[in-house]
Coordinates of C-alpha atoms in Angstrom, one line a residue:
L1 CA 62.3 -253.1 -108.3
D2 CA 62.3 -255.5 -111.8
V3 CA 65.4 -254.0 -112.9
A4 CA 68.1 -255.4 -110.6
F5 CA 68.6 -257.6 -107.4
V6 CA 71.5 -257.1 -105.0
V7 CA 72.4 -259.2 -102.3
L8 CA 73.9 -256.7 -99.8
S9 CA 75.9 -258.8 -97.0
N10 CA 76.2 -262.1 -95.4
L11 CA 75.6 -260.4 -91.9
D12 CA 76.9 -263.4 -90.0
V13 CA 78.8 -266.3 -91.5
H14 CA 78.4 -268.5 -88.7
M15 CA 74.7 -268.2 -87.9
H16 CA 74.1 -268.3 -91.8
T17 CA 71.9 -265.0 -91.4
Y18 CA 71.4 -263.1 -94.8
L19 CA 70.1 -259.9 -95.5
C20 CA 68.5 -260.2 -98.9
M21 CA 67.2 -257.4 -100.5
R22 CA 66.0 -255.7 -104.0
C23 CA 67.8 -252.2 -104.9
T24 CA 69.7 -250.6 -107.4
C25 CA 73.2 -249.5 -106.7
V26 CA 75.7 -247.5 -108.6
R27 CA 79.4 -246.7 -107.2
T28 CA 82.0 -244.3 -108.0
D29 CA 85.7 -245.7 -108.1
T30 CA 88.9 -245.1 -109.6
H31 CA 88.0 -246.2 -113.0
G32 CA 85.5 -243.3 -113.3
P33 CA 81.6 -242.9 -111.9
G34 CA 78.7 -244.7 -112.9
V35 CA 79.9 -248.1 -112.6
V36 CA 76.9 -250.7 -112.0
N37 CA 77.6 -252.0 -108.5
G38 CA 76.0 -255.5 -109.2
V39 CA 73.2 -257.4 -110.2
M40 CA 73.6 -259.9 -107.0
H41 CA 71.2 -262.2 -105.5
Q42 CA 71.1 -264.7 -102.7
V43 CA 68.1 -266.8 -102.3
D44 CA 66.3 -265.9 -99.1
T45 CA 65.0 -269.4 -97.9
H46 CA 62.8 -267.6 -95.5
V47 CA 60.9 -265.4 -97.8
G48 CA 61.3 -268.0 -100.7
M49 CA 62.1 -265.5 -103.5
D50 CA 63.1 -267.5 -106.8
K51 CA 66.1 -267.2 -109.2
S52 CA 67.0 -263.8 -110.2
I53 CA 66.6 -263.4 -113.8
I54 CA 66.2 -260.1 -115.7
R55 CA 66.1 -259.0 -119.2
F56 CA 69.1 -258.3 -121.0
D57 CA 67.5 -254.8 -122.3
Q58 CA 66.7 -254.0 -118.9
Y59 CA 70.2 -254.5 -117.9
R60 CA 71.5 -252.5 -120.8
D61 CA 69.2 -249.6 -119.6
L62 CA 70.2 -249.9 -115.9
Q63 CA 73.8 -250.0 -117.2
R64 CA 73.1 -246.6 -119.1
T65 CA 71.2 -245.2 -116.2
A66 CA 74.0 -246.0 -113.9
R67 CA 76.8 -244.5 -116.1
A68 CA 74.8 -241.1 -116.0
V69 CA 74.3 -240.6 -112.3
G70 CA 78.2 -240.5 -111.6
S71 CA 78.1 -239.9 -107.8
L72 CA 77.7 -241.9 -104.6
A73 CA 75.5 -238.9 -103.0
T74 CA 73.1 -239.0 -106.0
A75 CA 73.0 -242.7 -106.0
T76 CA 71.9 -243.0 -102.5
R77 CA 69.5 -240.1 -102.7
Q78 CA 67.7 -241.9 -105.5
L79 CA 67.3 -245.0 -103.2
D80 CA 64.8 -243.0 -101.2
T81 CA 62.6 -242.7 -104.2
L82 CA 62.4 -246.4 -104.6
S83 CA 59.8 -248.6 -103.2
V84 CA 59.9 -252.5 -102.5
P85 CA 56.5 -254.1 -103.7
H86 CA 57.0 -257.1 -101.2
S87 CA 54.3 -258.3 -98.9
H88 CA 56.9 -259.6 -96.4
W89 CA 58.4 -255.9 -95.6
N90 CA 57.1 -252.9 -94.5
T91 CA 58.3 -250.7 -97.3
S92 CA 59.5 -247.5 -95.2
F93 CA 61.4 -249.6 -92.8
T94 CA 63.0 -251.7 -95.6
M95 CA 64.4 -248.7 -97.5
S96 CA 66.1 -247.4 -94.2
V97 CA 67.8 -250.8 -93.8
L98 CA 68.1 -251.1 -97.4
R99 CA 69.6 -247.5 -97.9
F100 CA 72.3 -248.4 -95.0
W101 CA 73.5 -251.6 -96.5
C102 CA 73.7 -250.2 -100.1
V103 CA 75.9 -247.3 -99.1
L104 CA 77.8 -249.8 -97.0
L105 CA 78.4 -252.2 -99.9
I106 CA 79.4 -249.4 -102.1
A107 CA 82.0 -247.8 -99.5
G108 CA 83.3 -251.4 -99.4
S109 CA 84.0 -251.8 -103.0
L110 CA 86.0 -248.8 -103.2
H111 CA 88.8 -250.4 -100.8
T112 CA 88.7 -254.0 -101.4
T113 CA 89.9 -255.2 -104.7
F114 CA 91.4 -258.5 -105.8
S115 CA 93.0 -258.5 -108.8
F116 CA 93.6 -261.2 -111.4
T117 CA 96.3 -260.8 -114.1
P118 CA 96.2 -263.7 -116.6
K119 CA 98.9 -264.1 -119.1
D120 CA 98.5 -263.0 -122.8
S121 CA 96.6 -265.6 -123.9
A122 CA 93.1 -264.1 -124.9
H123 CA 93.9 -264.5 -128.6
C124 CA 94.1 -268.4 -127.8
V125 CA 90.3 -268.7 -127.8
Q126 CA 88.5 -267.2 -130.8
W127 CA 84.9 -267.4 -132.0
K128 CA 83.9 -267.8 -135.7
E129 CA 80.7 -268.5 -137.5
I130 CA 80.0 -272.5 -137.9
D131 CA 78.0 -274.6 -139.9
A132 CA 74.6 -274.3 -138.1
Q133 CA 73.7 -277.7 -139.9
S134 CA 76.4 -279.9 -137.9
G135 CA 78.5 -277.4 -136.0
E136 CA 81.6 -279.5 -137.2
S137 CA 83.8 -276.4 -137.4
A138 CA 83.9 -275.8 -133.6
S139 CA 87.0 -277.1 -132.2
V140 CA 87.2 -279.7 -129.3
I141 CA 89.3 -278.8 -126.5
R142 CA 91.4 -281.1 -124.6
A143 CA 91.0 -282.4 -121.2
E144 CA 94.1 -282.4 -118.7
A145 CA 92.3 -284.1 -115.8
N146 CA 92.1 -287.1 -113.7
H147 CA 88.3 -286.8 -113.0
G148 CA 85.7 -287.6 -115.4
D149 CA 85.1 -290.2 -118.3
Q150 CA 87.7 -289.4 -120.9
T151 CA 86.0 -291.8 -123.3
V152 CA 82.9 -289.1 -123.1
P153 CA 83.0 -286.7 -126.2
E154 CA 84.0 -283.3 -125.2
A155 CA 81.2 -280.5 -125.4
K156 CA 81.7 -277.8 -128.0
L157 CA 81.7 -274.5 -126.5
C158 CA 79.4 -271.7 -128.2
R159 CA 78.1 -268.3 -127.7
P160 CA 75.5 -266.0 -129.5
R161 CA 76.8 -264.3 -132.2
K162 CA 78.0 -260.9 -131.2
T163 CA 76.5 -259.1 -134.2
F164 CA 73.1 -260.5 -133.6
L165 CA 72.9 -259.4 -130.2
E166 CA 74.6 -255.8 -131.2
D167 CA 72.0 -255.2 -134.4
N168 CA 69.0 -256.4 -132.5
V169 CA 69.3 -254.3 -129.4
E170 CA 66.0 -252.8 -129.6
Q171 CA 64.2 -256.1 -130.3
T172 CA 62.3 -256.9 -126.9
C173 CA 63.6 -259.9 -124.4
E174 CA 61.1 -262.3 -126.0
D175 CA 62.6 -261.8 -129.5
R176 CA 65.8 -263.0 -128.3
D177 CA 65.3 -265.1 -125.6
P178 CA 66.9 -267.2 -124.0
W179 CA 70.2 -265.3 -125.0
C180 CA 68.9 -261.9 -123.3
R181 CA 68.7 -263.3 -119.7
V182 CA 71.1 -262.2 -117.0
V183 CA 71.3 -264.8 -114.2
A184 CA 72.6 -263.6 -110.9
V185 CA 74.5 -266.0 -108.7
G186 CA 76.4 -265.9 -105.3
N187 CA 77.1 -262.6 -103.8
A188 CA 78.3 -260.7 -106.8
S189 CA 78.4 -262.8 -110.0
M190 CA 76.6 -263.7 -113.1
L191 CA 76.7 -266.8 -115.2
L192 CA 78.6 -265.9 -118.5
N193 CA 76.5 -265.8 -122.0
F194 CA 78.1 -269.1 -123.1
G195 CA 76.9 -272.4 -123.9
V196 CA 77.4 -276.0 -125.7
I197 CA 76.4 -277.2 -129.2
A198 CA 73.8 -279.9 -129.2
T199 CA 72.1 -281.3 -132.0
I200 CA 68.3 -281.5 -132.1
D201 CA 66.2 -284.6 -132.4
D202 CA 63.6 -284.8 -135.3
S203 CA 59.9 -286.2 -134.7
N204 CA 61.2 -289.6 -135.4
G205 CA 63.7 -289.7 -132.5
S206 CA 66.8 -289.7 -134.8
P207 CA 69.3 -287.1 -134.7
S208 CA 68.8 -284.3 -137.3
E209 CA 71.9 -282.3 -138.9
S210 CA 70.8 -279.1 -137.5
A211 CA 72.4 -277.6 -134.3
V212 CA 71.9 -275.1 -131.6
C213 CA 73.6 -273.5 -128.9
V214 CA 72.5 -274.2 -125.4
P215 CA 73.1 -271.2 -123.0
M216 CA 74.6 -272.6 -119.6
H217 CA 71.8 -271.2 -117.6
L218 CA 69.3 -273.8 -119.4
G219 CA 71.2 -276.6 -117.7
G220 CA 71.7 -278.3 -121.1
S221 CA 67.9 -279.1 -120.9
P222 CA 65.9 -276.6 -122.6
S223 CA 62.2 -276.7 -122.8
D224 CA 60.5 -277.4 -126.4
E225 CA 59.5 -273.8 -126.5
E226 CA 63.2 -272.7 -125.7
L227 CA 64.5 -275.0 -128.3
Q228 CA 62.2 -273.8 -131.0
K229 CA 63.4 -270.5 -130.1
L230 CA 66.9 -271.5 -130.1
T231 CA 66.6 -272.8 -133.6
H232 CA 66.3 -269.3 -135.0
L233 CA 69.2 -267.7 -133.0
P234 CA 72.8 -267.6 -134.7
F235 CA 75.5 -268.5 -132.9
D236 CA 79.3 -268.9 -133.0
G237 CA 81.5 -271.8 -132.1
V238 CA 84.7 -271.9 -130.2
S239 CA 87.9 -271.9 -132.3
T240 CA 91.4 -272.5 -130.9
D241 CA 94.7 -270.9 -132.2
P242 CA 97.1 -273.2 -133.2
T243 CA 99.9 -271.5 -131.5
C244 CA 98.3 -272.4 -128.3
D245 CA 97.6 -275.2 -126.1
V246 CA 93.9 -274.8 -124.6
F247 CA 92.7 -277.2 -122.2
W248 CA 90.4 -278.0 -119.4
R249 CA 92.7 -278.2 -116.3
E250 CA 91.4 -280.1 -113.0
V251 CA 91.4 -278.0 -109.6
S252 CA 91.8 -280.2 -106.8
A253 CA 89.9 -279.4 -103.5
D254 CA 91.0 -276.2 -101.9
V255 CA 93.7 -275.5 -104.6
I256 CA 92.2 -272.8 -106.7
P257 CA 93.3 -271.6 -109.2
P258 CA 95.7 -274.1 -110.0
I259 CA 98.0 -271.9 -112.1
P260 CA 96.3 -268.6 -111.8
E261 CA 98.1 -266.7 -114.7
L262 CA 96.8 -269.6 -117.1
V263 CA 93.0 -269.1 -116.4
L264 CA 91.1 -267.6 -119.3
S265 CA 88.9 -264.6 -118.7
F266 CA 85.6 -264.4 -120.5
G267 CA 83.9 -261.4 -119.2
E268 CA 83.3 -259.5 -116.1
S269 CA 80.7 -259.2 -113.2
P270 CA 78.6 -256.0 -113.1
Q271 CA 81.1 -255.0 -110.3
G272 CA 83.9 -255.6 -112.5
H273 CA 85.4 -259.0 -111.3
K274 CA 86.8 -261.0 -114.2
M275 CA 84.9 -264.3 -114.7
G276 CA 86.1 -267.5 -116.6
L277 CA 84.4 -271.0 -117.6
C278 CA 84.3 -274.1 -115.3
R279 CA 82.7 -277.1 -115.7
T280 CA 82.0 -280.4 -113.5
F281 CA 83.8 -283.7 -113.5
G282 CA 80.8 -285.7 -114.8
D283 CA 82.4 -288.9 -113.1
D284 CA 79.4 -289.7 -111.2
A285 CA 76.4 -291.3 -113.0
S286 CA 74.1 -290.5 -109.8
I287 CA 75.1 -286.6 -110.4
D288 CA 73.7 -285.0 -113.5
D289 CA 73.3 -288.2 -115.0
G290 CA 77.3 -288.4 -115.1
K291 CA 77.4 -285.2 -117.5
R292 CA 80.1 -282.4 -117.6
V293 CA 78.2 -279.4 -117.0
V294 CA 79.7 -275.8 -118.0
G295 CA 79.2 -272.9 -115.7
T296 CA 81.0 -269.8 -114.6
I297 CA 84.0 -269.5 -112.2
A298 CA 84.3 -266.3 -110.6
L299 CA 88.2 -265.2 -111.0
E300 CA 88.2 -262.2 -108.5
G301 CA 86.0 -260.7 -105.8
P302 CA 83.7 -262.4 -103.0
D303 CA 82.9 -265.2 -105.2
F304 CA 86.6 -265.9 -105.9
G305 CA 87.0 -270.0 -106.8
R306 CA 83.6 -270.7 -106.9
C307 CA 82.0 -272.6 -109.8
F308 CA 78.4 -271.8 -110.6
F309 CA 76.3 -273.9 -112.9
V310 CA 72.9 -274.9 -113.6
R311 CA 71.4 -278.5 -113.6
A312 CA 69.3 -280.2 -115.5
D313 CA 66.4 -279.5 -113.2
G314 CA 66.9 -276.0 -113.6
S315 CA 68.6 -275.8 -109.8
T316 CA 71.8 -273.7 -109.5
G317 CA 74.6 -275.7 -108.1
V318 CA 78.1 -274.3 -106.7
I319 CA 81.3 -276.0 -106.3
D320 CA 83.7 -274.1 -103.8
G321 CA 87.3 -274.1 -104.0
G322 CA 87.8 -276.8 -106.3
M323 CA 87.0 -280.4 -107.7
F324 CA 86.2 -278.9 -110.8
H325 CA 87.7 -278.1 -114.3
V326 CA 88.7 -274.7 -115.3
L327 CA 89.2 -273.7 -119.0
Q328 CA 93.2 -272.5 -119.3
A329 CA 95.5 -271.8 -122.2
R330 CA 99.4 -271.6 -122.8
A331 CA 100.2 -269.3 -125.3
A332 CA 103.3 -270.0 -127.4
E333 CA 106.1 -268.0 -125.7
V334 CA 107.5 -265.0 -127.9
Q335 CA 110.8 -265.9 -129.2
C336 CA 113.4 -264.1 -126.8
V337 CA 116.4 -262.8 -128.6
D338 CA 119.7 -262.1 -126.7
N339 CA 120.9 -258.6 -126.2
A340 CA 124.3 -257.8 -125.3
I341 CA 123.0 -254.9 -123.1
D342 CA 120.3 -257.0 -121.3
Q343 CA 122.9 -260.0 -120.8
Q344 CA 125.5 -257.4 -119.0
E345 CA 122.6 -255.9 -116.8
Y346 CA 121.2 -259.6 -115.9
A347 CA 125.1 -260.8 -115.1
A348 CA 125.9 -258.0 -113.2
G349 CA 122.6 -258.6 -111.0
L350 CA 123.3 -262.3 -110.5
Q351 CA 127.1 -261.6 -109.6
H352 CA 125.7 -259.0 -107.1
R353 CA 123.2 -261.5 -105.7
V354 CA 125.6 -264.4 -105.1
D355 CA 128.6 -262.3 -103.8
T356 CA 126.2 -261.0 -101.2
Y357 CA 124.0 -264.0 -100.1
I358 CA 125.6 -267.1 -100.9
K359 CA 127.6 -268.3 -98.4
Q360 CA 130.9 -270.5 -98.7
E361 CA 129.1 -273.1 -97.0
D362 CA 126.6 -273.3 -99.8
L363 CA 129.2 -273.6 -102.3
D364 CA 130.8 -276.4 -100.4
V365 CA 127.5 -278.5 -100.3
M366 CA 126.7 -278.0 -103.8
E367 CA 129.9 -279.3 -104.7
H368 CA 129.5 -282.2 -102.4
V369 CA 126.1 -283.0 -103.7
T370 CA 127.0 -282.5 -107.6
G371 CA 130.6 -283.4 -107.6
H372 CA 131.0 -280.2 -109.7
S373 CA 133.0 -277.1 -109.1
A374 CA 130.5 -274.5 -108.0
A375 CA 133.0 -271.8 -109.2
E376 CA 132.8 -273.0 -112.6
L377 CA 129.0 -273.4 -112.5
I378 CA 128.5 -269.7 -111.5
A379 CA 130.8 -268.7 -114.1
A380 CA 129.0 -270.7 -116.8
T381 CA 125.5 -269.3 -115.5
L382 CA 127.3 -265.6 -115.7
A383 CA 128.3 -266.4 -119.5
L384 CA 124.7 -267.2 -120.5
G385 CA 122.9 -265.0 -122.8
S386 CA 119.9 -262.5 -121.7
C387 CA 117.3 -264.7 -122.5
D388 CA 118.7 -267.5 -120.2
L389 CA 119.7 -265.0 -117.4
K390 CA 116.3 -263.8 -117.6
Q391 CA 114.6 -267.1 -116.7
V392 CA 117.5 -267.8 -113.9
L393 CA 116.4 -264.9 -111.9
S394 CA 112.8 -265.4 -112.4
P395 CA 110.1 -267.1 -110.2
A396 CA 109.8 -269.9 -112.6
R397 CA 109.5 -273.2 -110.7
F398 CA 111.8 -274.9 -112.7
L399 CA 114.2 -273.9 -115.4
P400 CA 115.1 -276.9 -117.6
H401 CA 118.9 -276.6 -118.7
A402 CA 122.1 -278.3 -119.3
L403 CA 123.7 -276.5 -116.3
N404 CA 121.5 -278.4 -113.9
T405 CA 123.9 -281.2 -114.2
Q406 CA 126.1 -278.7 -112.6
G407 CA 123.8 -277.6 -109.9
L408 CA 122.0 -274.6 -111.5
H409 CA 118.4 -275.6 -109.7
L410 CA 120.3 -275.9 -106.4
L411 CA 121.9 -272.5 -106.8
R412 CA 118.5 -270.8 -107.5
C413 CA 116.9 -272.7 -104.6
L414 CA 119.7 -271.7 -102.3
L415 CA 120.1 -268.1 -103.5
A416 CA 116.3 -267.5 -103.0
E417 CA 116.4 -269.1 -99.4
R418 CA 119.2 -267.0 -98.3
M419 CA 117.5 -263.9 -100.0
S420 CA 114.5 -264.4 -98.2
V421 CA 116.3 -264.7 -94.6
A422 CA 118.3 -261.7 -95.2
R423 CA 115.1 -259.7 -96.3
A424 CA 113.6 -260.3 -93.2
V425 CA 116.4 -259.5 -91.1
A426 CA 116.9 -256.2 -93.1
R427 CA 113.2 -255.5 -92.0
G428 CA 114.2 -256.1 -88.2
F429 CA 112.3 -259.3 -88.2
G430 CA 115.3 -261.4 -87.5
D431 CA 115.3 -261.4 -83.7
D432 CA 111.6 -262.1 -83.5
P433 CA 110.7 -265.4 -81.8
D434 CA 108.2 -266.2 -84.6
F435 CA 110.5 -265.7 -87.3
A436 CA 113.0 -268.0 -85.5
T437 CA 110.1 -270.8 -85.4
W438 CA 109.2 -270.0 -88.9
R439 CA 112.7 -270.7 -90.0
E440 CA 113.3 -274.0 -88.0
Q441 CA 109.8 -275.4 -88.6
G442 CA 108.2 -274.0 -91.9
Y443 CA 105.1 -273.1 -90.1
L444 CA 103.6 -271.1 -87.3
V445 CA 100.4 -272.6 -85.7
K446 CA 98.4 -269.9 -83.5
D447 CA 95.0 -269.6 -81.6
F448 CA 93.4 -267.1 -84.1
D449 CA 91.0 -265.7 -81.5
A450 CA 94.0 -264.8 -79.5
V451 CA 96.1 -263.6 -82.3
G452 CA 93.3 -261.7 -84.2
D453 CA 93.6 -259.7 -87.5
E454 CA 96.2 -257.3 -86.0
G455 CA 98.2 -260.1 -85.2
L456 CA 98.0 -262.2 -88.3
H457 CA 99.0 -258.9 -90.2
R458 CA 102.2 -258.8 -88.2
L459 CA 102.8 -262.6 -88.7
L460 CA 102.2 -262.1 -92.4
Q461 CA 105.0 -259.3 -92.4
I462 CA 107.5 -261.7 -90.3
V463 CA 107.2 -264.7 -92.6
S464 CA 107.4 -262.6 -95.9
G465 CA 109.9 -260.1 -94.9
E466 CA 107.9 -257.4 -96.3
T467 CA 106.1 -254.5 -94.7
T468 CA 103.7 -253.6 -97.1
L469 CA 104.2 -255.1 -100.3
A470 CA 101.7 -258.1 -100.9
I471 CA 100.5 -257.7 -97.3
P472 CA 96.8 -257.3 -97.3
E473 CA 95.7 -254.7 -94.6
P474 CA 93.1 -256.0 -92.1
P475 CA 90.3 -256.7 -91.4
Y476 CA 90.2 -260.0 -93.2
T477 CA 87.7 -261.8 -94.7
W478 CA 87.3 -265.4 -94.7
V479 CA 86.0 -267.9 -97.2
G480 CA 85.0 -271.6 -96.2
R481 CA 86.8 -274.3 -97.8
N482 CA 85.0 -277.8 -96.8
V483 CA 87.2 -280.4 -98.5
T484 CA 85.5 -283.9 -98.4
V485 CA 88.1 -287.2 -98.7
P486 CA 87.2 -289.1 -102.1
E487 CA 87.6 -292.5 -102.6
A488 CA 90.4 -292.2 -104.9
R489 CA 93.7 -290.4 -104.0
D490 CA 93.8 -286.8 -104.8
P491 CA 97.0 -285.1 -106.2
Q492 CA 97.1 -283.2 -103.1
N493 CA 97.5 -286.4 -101.1
H494 CA 100.8 -287.0 -102.2
M495 CA 103.8 -285.2 -100.6
H496 CA 105.5 -282.5 -102.5
V497 CA 106.7 -279.0 -102.6
D498 CA 104.9 -276.1 -104.5
T499 CA 107.9 -274.6 -105.8
F500 CA 111.7 -273.8 -105.1
A501 CA 111.4 -270.6 -102.9
S502 CA 109.4 -269.5 -100.2
I503 CA 105.6 -269.5 -100.5
V504 CA 103.1 -268.3 -97.7
K505 CA 99.8 -270.1 -97.4
V506 CA 97.5 -269.6 -94.9
W507 CA 94.5 -271.6 -93.3
I508 CA 92.1 -271.4 -90.3
F509 CA 90.8 -275.1 -89.0
E510 CA 87.9 -275.6 -86.9
A511 CA 88.1 -277.5 -83.6
D512 CA 86.7 -280.7 -84.8
V513 CA 89.2 -281.4 -87.5
T514 CA 90.4 -284.9 -87.1
M515 CA 92.7 -287.4 -88.9
E516 CA 89.8 -288.9 -90.6
Q517 CA 89.1 -285.7 -92.6
G518 CA 92.5 -285.5 -94.2
P519 CA 94.2 -282.7 -92.1
L520 CA 97.3 -280.8 -93.8
T521 CA 100.4 -282.8 -93.0
Y522 CA 103.9 -280.9 -92.9
V523 CA 107.6 -282.1 -92.8
P524 CA 109.1 -279.8 -90.1
G525 CA 112.0 -278.1 -91.1
S526 CA 111.8 -279.4 -95.0
N527 CA 111.5 -275.5 -95.9
Q528 CA 115.5 -275.6 -95.5
N529 CA 117.5 -276.5 -98.0
T530 CA 119.7 -279.1 -96.2
K531 CA 122.2 -281.5 -98.0
E532 CA 119.7 -284.1 -98.0
K533 CA 116.9 -282.4 -99.5
L534 CA 119.3 -280.7 -102.1
E535 CA 120.4 -284.3 -103.2
W536 CA 116.6 -285.3 -103.8
M537 CA 116.4 -281.9 -105.7
Y538 CA 119.3 -282.4 -107.7
A539 CA 118.4 -286.1 -109.1
Y540 CA 114.8 -284.6 -109.7
S541 CA 116.3 -281.7 -111.9
L542 CA 119.0 -283.5 -113.8
P543 CA 118.4 -283.3 -117.8
P544 CA 115.9 -284.6 -119.2
A545 CA 114.1 -284.0 -116.0
A546 CA 110.9 -285.5 -117.7
E547 CA 109.0 -285.6 -114.3
A548 CA 109.9 -282.2 -113.6
M549 CA 108.8 -280.9 -117.0
V550 CA 105.2 -282.4 -116.4
E551 CA 104.9 -281.1 -113.1
P552 CA 107.2 -278.7 -111.9
S553 CA 105.9 -279.0 -107.9
F554 CA 108.4 -281.7 -107.2
R555 CA 106.5 -284.7 -105.5
L556 CA 108.2 -286.7 -102.8
F557 CA 107.9 -290.1 -104.9
G558 CA 107.1 -288.4 -108.3
C559 CA 110.6 -289.2 -109.6
P560 CA 112.0 -292.6 -109.2
A561 CA 115.5 -291.4 -109.6
A562 CA 115.2 -288.8 -107.0
T563 CA 113.5 -291.3 -104.9
A564 CA 116.7 -293.4 -104.9
A565 CA 119.3 -290.5 -104.9
G566 CA 117.3 -289.1 -102.0
A567 CA 116.8 -292.2 -100.1
V568 CA 117.7 -290.4 -96.6
F569 CA 115.9 -287.4 -97.2
V570 CA 112.7 -289.4 -98.3
Q571 CA 112.9 -291.6 -95.3
H572 CA 113.3 -288.5 -92.9
C573 CA 110.0 -286.9 -94.8
E574 CA 108.1 -290.2 -94.0
D575 CA 109.2 -290.4 -90.3
T576 CA 108.9 -286.9 -89.3
K577 CA 105.8 -285.7 -91.2
I578 CA 103.0 -284.4 -88.7
A579 CA 99.3 -283.5 -89.2
M580 CA 98.5 -280.0 -88.3
L581 CA 95.7 -280.8 -86.0
P582 CA 93.6 -277.9 -84.2
L583 CA 95.2 -276.7 -81.0
P584 CA 93.8 -278.4 -77.7
G585 CA 90.9 -276.3 -76.5
V586 CA 91.1 -273.6 -79.3
Q587 CA 87.9 -272.9 -81.3
R588 CA 89.8 -271.8 -84.6
T589 CA 93.6 -273.0 -85.2
L590 CA 95.6 -270.7 -87.6
V591 CA 98.2 -272.4 -89.6
I592 CA 100.8 -270.4 -91.7
A593 CA 103.0 -272.6 -93.8
D594 CA 105.8 -272.2 -96.1
T595 CA 104.8 -274.5 -98.9
S596 CA 108.3 -274.8 -100.3
G597 CA 108.5 -277.4 -97.9
L598 CA 107.2 -280.8 -98.2
H599 CA 103.7 -281.1 -97.3
Q600 CA 100.1 -282.7 -98.4
R601 CA 96.7 -283.3 -97.5
G602 CA 96.3 -286.4 -95.4
S603 CA 94.7 -289.3 -96.6
G604 CA 91.6 -289.3 -94.4
K605 CA 88.5 -291.5 -94.7
P606 CA 86.5 -291.4 -97.7
G607 CA 83.5 -289.5 -97.3
H608 CA 84.6 -287.5 -94.1
T609 CA 84.5 -283.9 -94.6
R610 CA 87.6 -281.1 -93.2
Q611 CA 86.4 -277.5 -92.4
S612 CA 88.8 -274.8 -93.2
W613 CA 88.7 -271.3 -93.8
R614 CA 91.0 -269.4 -96.3
M615 CA 91.6 -265.7 -96.9
Q616 CA 89.3 -264.2 -99.4
G617 CA 90.7 -262.9 -102.9
D618 CA 93.3 -264.0 -105.6
N619 CA 96.2 -264.4 -103.0
D620 CA 97.4 -267.7 -104.0
G621 CA 96.2 -269.2 -100.8
G622 CA 97.9 -266.9 -98.5
L623 CA 100.3 -264.1 -99.9
K624 CA 100.5 -263.2 -103.3
R625 CA 104.0 -264.9 -105.0
L626 CA 106.8 -262.3 -105.6
D627 CA 109.7 -262.5 -107.3
P628 CA 112.2 -264.4 -105.0
F629 CA 115.3 -262.8 -106.3
R630 CA 113.9 -259.0 -105.8
L631 CA 116.3 -256.7 -104.0
W632 CA 115.1 -254.3 -101.5
S633 CA 115.7 -250.9 -99.7
A634 CA 116.5 -250.6 -96.2

């Protein structure tokens, strides 16, 4: 079967046993029948299959055939007619196993979806014809990153001209090669059809004025024959919208994605999972000659958070869960216009929440910290226009506003905390011992093998105060996240809060995690908005709040004024922080943490690697972040 390759399953993660077969599968889902299940491939080292590349015209024909099939039953019947011309397998036995796993994969795909919802920023990156003699009209995208040599010129992105591919669909693959190749990677992904602009050297070794677009699957090193073909293939260069901020964002290890809604989606896998652009740091001359290599990141599905790229030698590399850059965009906000009706609605909603959940002791501590009247703050907040009030009641991590001088940020923190507790109590979790531990410490540590998926499901309900909303149903799938301690400090090594409201993150740590590997470190009780924590946050939030504007996830030492004003709290964090080391005698330790509390990745010893597992999917590292000010019914 030269049409498509499908990797069916990783049968046993711990034994690294893979079933690797060739087949064609289609599925029926809620988006209609006949969606191609996938062009997926995992190298089977025992059989020695090579990298999976199929022709674009064959892939297109496969799509057309799949759309015409239209049913799961028909698809599985078609498998009975297929043969596998591979000397290592008996055909009839192989097809019986193949058919079983294809059906299993298709059935599973009907029930497992990891949704990625980007902001409205698709217009930020556009494509236009460029001067093929130089490529100068293509935009250079800035880097917002700590890793990589910032003096190295940024590569310009490109892609084959869409009209060329559409107008020449009947040409053979050889006529349009290398752009007609579909390169499958990972479990269910494929490399995007994008590349970087390169200049061509003439026979004398000096740069010519002509430019070509080198596809990412060539690893930046096309052969002479491929380069010759590329010189005749038209392409478009990237052009950024002037109203947007488009940039390469660094992703720290095991922090993926950094700002989910800002990541740009540039296409979908055959299974319909969104994919974006990533690139390596290029900060080590011993790796890829110190070059930044552009690749494809899976934004959904079983490969979520993995950056795939091709090296100069043609081998495929993958970086899992961080330590690479992703392409993001921040579109200019649509100007909000205050509306009297909306203002009354937001003000009434805020008044109701304050009256219901804010206690007198909350008002007292706010006045003690700020020196301002809490009643006057609330009155001034209720008098804001609809646009400001909408932001006050939003999940935005930090709201820059003059009222922060009177304690607006503290009001948002306290209100979110009080509503979180009330929500859990209303759902019947208030008397559960695990909820009491969660509130007191800000984390839970359990033997995962004793708890199991059902027990984890119950714990997720308890800590979130939800029974179904954003709570994934078991069984759970886990993805390995191995973090190697770098020579230089990583942003995650700095003690910080993720946001102002409760956030649930989940890890499983192997039994051999030690201090040398940089374990998760947490300050017990720092999830609670005590007077000392409020003093620290108040100083951090005071206008102009320059540090908070740059990084709304407050760092313990990120703002000198806050470090001084909150000296008692800062010292308390330093004195009481503890490492989340594995439980004694436990093979797999489950850690659930509220990352509105102070936490960090331990410094560790450079070169040592921490093994951990995270829940698969676009889930913000645990549970999807919800509106902290949402109301609920009993």
